[in-house]
mmCIF file of C-alpha atoms in Angstrom:
data_model
loop_
_atom_site.group_PDB
_atom_site.id
_atom_site.type_symbol
_atom_site.label_atom_id
_atom_site.label_comp_id
_atom_site.label_asym_id
_atom_site.label_seq_id
_atom_site.Cartn_x
_atom_site.Cartn_y
_atom_site.Cartn_z
ATOM 1 C CA UNK C 1 103.130 103.444 83.547
ATOM 2 C CA UNK C 2 105.853 105.783 83.013
ATOM 3 C CA UNK C 3 109.356 105.401 84.125
ATOM 4 C CA UNK C 4 108.386 108.430 86.570
ATOM 5 C CA UNK C 5 105.253 106.636 88.116
ATOM 6 C CA UNK C 6 105.765 105.340 91.773
ATOM 7 C CA UNK C 7 103.494 102.452 92.765
ATOM 8 C CA UNK C 8 103.133 103.074 96.779
ATOM 9 C CA UNK C 9 101.329 101.026 99.375
ATOM 10 C CA UNK C 10 99.511 102.008 102.821
ATOM 11 C CA UNK C 11 97.855 99.876 105.120
ATOM 12 C CA UNK C 12 94.695 101.866 105.788
ATOM 13 C CA UNK C 13 91.603 103.601 105.230
ATOM 14 C CA UNK C 14 91.259 104.982 101.392
ATOM 15 C CA UNK C 15 88.777 107.479 102.931
ATOM 16 C CA UNK C 16 91.596 109.215 104.928
ATOM 17 C CA UNK C 17 94.346 109.709 101.933
ATOM 18 C CA UNK C 18 95.592 112.943 100.823
ATOM 19 C CA UNK C 19 95.874 112.693 96.897
ATOM 20 C CA UNK C 20 94.232 114.166 94.070
ATOM 21 C CA UNK C 21 91.867 111.287 93.181
ATOM 22 C CA UNK C 22 90.457 108.480 95.114
ATOM 23 C CA UNK C 23 89.129 105.594 93.174
ATOM 24 C CA UNK C 24 86.002 104.140 94.506
ATOM 25 C CA UNK C 25 85.106 100.555 94.182
ATOM 26 C CA UNK C 26 81.569 101.329 92.966
ATOM 27 C CA UNK C 27 78.464 99.306 92.086
ATOM 28 C CA UNK C 28 77.051 99.990 88.780
ATOM 29 C CA UNK C 29 74.215 102.157 90.358
ATOM 30 C CA UNK C 30 76.817 104.946 91.218
ATOM 31 C CA UNK C 31 74.395 105.517 94.422
ATOM 32 C CA UNK C 32 76.452 104.123 97.267
ATOM 33 C CA UNK C 33 76.899 100.605 98.874
ATOM 34 C CA UNK C 34 78.604 98.760 101.248
ATOM 35 C CA UNK C 35 82.617 98.467 101.504
ATOM 36 C CA UNK C 36 84.909 100.891 99.881
ATOM 37 C CA UNK C 37 81.909 102.559 98.316
ATOM 38 C CA UNK C 38 79.786 103.271 101.193
ATOM 39 C CA UNK C 39 82.883 104.453 103.337
ATOM 40 C CA UNK C 40 83.691 106.939 100.602
ATOM 41 C CA UNK C 41 79.821 108.199 100.162
ATOM 42 C CA UNK C 42 79.815 108.656 103.992
ATOM 43 C CA UNK C 43 82.835 110.398 104.622
ATOM 44 C CA UNK C 44 82.528 112.454 101.446
ATOM 45 C CA UNK C 45 79.225 114.049 102.306
ATOM 46 C CA UNK C 46 76.190 114.480 99.929
ATOM 47 C CA UNK C 47 78.072 116.390 97.282
ATOM 48 C CA UNK C 48 79.557 112.996 96.032
ATOM 49 C CA UNK C 49 76.036 111.333 95.977
ATOM 50 C CA UNK C 50 74.532 114.441 93.988
ATOM 51 C CA UNK C 51 77.312 114.145 91.466
ATOM 52 C CA UNK C 52 76.277 110.472 90.967
ATOM 53 C CA UNK C 53 72.721 110.859 90.707
ATOM 54 C CA UNK C 54 73.305 113.573 87.979
ATOM 55 C CA UNK C 55 75.456 111.223 86.208
ATOM 56 C CA UNK C 56 72.720 108.836 86.734
ATOM 57 C CA UNK C 57 70.034 111.313 85.102
ATOM 58 C CA UNK C 58 72.436 112.025 82.254
ATOM 59 C CA UNK C 59 74.965 109.834 80.698
ATOM 60 C CA UNK C 60 74.396 106.647 83.104
ATOM 61 C CA UNK C 61 70.586 105.981 82.971
ATOM 62 C CA UNK C 62 71.141 102.290 83.280
ATOM 63 C CA UNK C 63 74.113 102.738 85.702
ATOM 64 C CA UNK C 64 78.104 102.549 85.034
ATOM 65 C CA UNK C 65 79.340 99.469 82.920
ATOM 66 C CA UNK C 66 81.743 97.143 84.581
ATOM 67 C CA UNK C 67 85.338 98.115 83.709
ATOM 68 C CA UNK C 68 84.439 101.595 83.105
ATOM 69 C CA UNK C 69 85.344 104.480 85.157
ATOM 70 C CA UNK C 70 83.678 108.332 85.725
ATOM 71 C CA UNK C 71 84.856 111.005 87.764
ATOM 72 C CA UNK C 72 82.954 113.462 90.631
ATOM 73 C CA UNK C 73 83.671 115.662 92.859
ATOM 74 C CA UNK C 74 85.225 114.305 96.214
ATOM 75 C CA UNK C 75 82.896 116.193 98.493
ATOM 76 C CA UNK C 76 84.524 116.261 101.888
ATOM 77 C CA UNK C 77 87.276 114.060 101.259
ATOM 78 C CA UNK C 78 90.949 114.940 101.321
ATOM 79 C CA UNK C 79 91.095 114.696 97.306
ATOM 80 C CA UNK C 80 89.740 116.717 94.194
ATOM 81 C CA UNK C 81 87.999 113.973 92.544
ATOM 82 C CA UNK C 82 86.493 110.378 93.167
ATOM 83 C CA UNK C 83 86.836 108.476 90.268
ATOM 84 C CA UNK C 84 84.277 105.340 90.239
ATOM 85 C CA UNK C 85 84.690 102.382 89.092
ATOM 86 C CA UNK C 86 82.845 98.810 88.830
ATOM 87 C CA UNK C 87 84.830 95.967 89.243
ATOM 88 C CA UNK C 88 83.684 92.623 88.215
ATOM 89 C CA UNK C 89 81.969 90.053 90.578
ATOM 90 C CA UNK C 90 84.570 86.796 90.503
ATOM 91 C CA UNK C 91 83.234 83.741 88.691
ATOM 92 C CA UNK C 92 85.557 80.727 88.953
ATOM 93 C CA UNK C 93 84.226 79.504 85.918
ATOM 94 C CA UNK C 94 84.353 82.629 83.472
ATOM 95 C CA UNK C 95 87.769 84.567 83.043
ATOM 96 C CA UNK C 96 86.681 88.111 84.127
ATOM 97 C CA UNK C 97 90.244 89.184 84.563
ATOM 98 C CA UNK C 98 90.227 91.660 81.622
ATOM 99 C CA UNK C 99 87.330 93.620 83.123
ATOM 100 C CA UNK C 100 89.243 93.713 86.619
ATOM 101 C CA UNK C 101 92.017 95.328 84.399
ATOM 102 C CA UNK C 102 89.942 97.526 82.773
ATOM 103 C CA UNK C 103 88.906 98.955 86.142
ATOM 104 C CA UNK C 104 92.545 100.107 86.673
ATOM 105 C CA UNK C 105 93.366 101.088 82.992
ATOM 106 C CA UNK C 106 90.177 103.275 82.609
ATOM 107 C CA UNK C 107 90.954 104.963 86.089
ATOM 108 C CA UNK C 108 94.403 105.837 85.088
ATOM 109 C CA UNK C 109 92.503 107.151 81.846
ATOM 110 C CA UNK C 110 90.161 109.349 83.586
ATOM 111 C CA UNK C 111 92.993 110.717 86.086
ATOM 112 C CA UNK C 112 94.960 111.684 83.277
ATOM 113 C CA UNK C 113 91.868 113.652 81.725
ATOM 114 C CA UNK C 114 91.594 115.057 85.086
ATOM 115 C CA UNK C 115 94.978 116.276 85.597
ATOM 116 C CA UNK C 116 95.745 114.068 88.768
ATOM 117 C CA UNK C 117 99.173 113.233 89.666
ATOM 118 C CA UNK C 118 98.460 110.990 92.859
ATOM 119 C CA UNK C 119 95.700 108.495 92.551
ATOM 120 C CA UNK C 120 94.549 105.824 95.383
ATOM 121 C CA UNK C 121 93.249 102.882 94.756
ATOM 122 C CA UNK C 122 91.331 99.902 96.666
ATOM 123 C CA UNK C 123 91.664 96.340 96.280
ATOM 124 C CA UNK C 124 88.815 96.392 93.825
ATOM 125 C CA UNK C 125 86.570 93.435 93.559
ATOM 126 C CA UNK C 126 88.183 91.760 96.471
ATOM 127 C CA UNK C 127 85.354 92.545 99.071
ATOM 128 C CA UNK C 128 81.719 91.384 98.275
ATOM 129 C CA UNK C 129 82.749 90.850 94.647
ATOM 130 C CA UNK C 130 85.245 87.785 96.245
ATOM 131 C CA UNK C 131 87.689 88.400 93.855
ATOM 132 C CA UNK C 132 90.944 86.502 95.396
ATOM 133 C CA UNK C 133 93.167 88.920 96.592
ATOM 134 C CA UNK C 134 96.239 87.212 95.458
ATOM 135 C CA UNK C 135 95.093 87.511 91.820
ATOM 136 C CA UNK C 136 93.626 90.812 92.295
ATOM 137 C CA UNK C 137 96.788 92.204 93.094
ATOM 138 C CA UNK C 138 98.675 90.650 90.211
ATOM 139 C CA UNK C 139 96.049 91.690 87.691
ATOM 140 C CA UNK C 140 96.158 95.394 89.730
ATOM 141 C CA UNK C 141 99.575 95.796 89.681
ATOM 142 C CA UNK C 142 100.663 94.385 86.125
ATOM 143 C CA UNK C 143 97.936 96.580 84.853
ATOM 144 C CA UNK C 144 99.199 100.084 86.307
ATOM 145 C CA UNK C 145 102.698 98.780 85.335
ATOM 146 C CA UNK C 146 101.596 98.125 81.725
ATOM 147 C CA UNK C 147 99.312 101.516 81.418
ATOM 148 C CA UNK C 148 100.676 104.820 79.955
ATOM 149 C CA UNK C 149 99.937 107.443 82.434
ATOM 150 C CA UNK C 150 100.936 110.895 83.479
ATOM 151 C CA UNK C 151 100.033 110.165 87.079
ATOM 152 C CA UNK C 152 103.118 110.318 89.208
ATOM 153 C CA UNK C 153 102.236 108.111 92.086
ATOM 154 C CA UNK C 154 99.684 105.042 92.157
ATOM 155 C CA UNK C 155 98.934 104.438 96.076
ATOM 156 C CA UNK C 156 97.261 101.289 97.021
ATOM 157 C CA UNK C 157 95.538 101.603 99.874
ATOM 158 C CA UNK C 158 94.800 98.065 101.727
ATOM 159 C CA UNK C 159 92.353 97.661 104.549
ATOM 160 C CA UNK C 160 93.926 94.586 106.028
ATOM 161 C CA UNK C 161 97.105 92.817 106.532
ATOM 162 C CA UNK C 162 96.434 89.954 103.767
ATOM 163 C CA UNK C 163 95.616 92.392 100.929
ATOM 164 C CA UNK C 164 99.029 94.757 101.739
ATOM 165 C CA UNK C 165 100.908 91.555 101.761
ATOM 166 C CA UNK C 166 99.542 90.048 98.567
ATOM 167 C CA UNK C 167 99.892 93.512 96.805
ATOM 168 C CA UNK C 168 103.621 93.838 98.478
ATOM 169 C CA UNK C 169 104.631 90.546 96.887
ATOM 170 C CA UNK C 170 103.661 91.776 93.386
ATOM 171 C CA UNK C 171 105.380 95.177 93.903
ATOM 172 C CA UNK C 172 108.778 93.965 94.956
#
């Protein structure tokens, strides 16, 4: 993060954000799913799915690896791009925090390559992947702060009060 990068928090729907890039907490297939992934595909329309299918047919035949990120069009979203990243499934017996940090770092790297200045992140891995939201907030905020980027605003868009409170405690 550069000295000029702002971290902001919003309680709401990530698919309603007006930003350069929306980060999608995707599954490795890139073909849509539940939670944030399903919402982005539904609201963004078939253009996103078509772009994801093209990625699967070319570079990501086996899917997008956990911790990596790749961009597509944003379709009908009020954004230019969707940056898809696959978060790790939480495992209390194996430390996968490096993979969760990589999701944020790699998403910012892709944003820089695209020239994105505003990026909206969800709370990656905190839904069906069961990552404890307080720990996910710590990893996300620490990683964004430690990553050199040209992004001017990182906006964490949190779906509920609990996630918003967890991120707010880390941003202070």
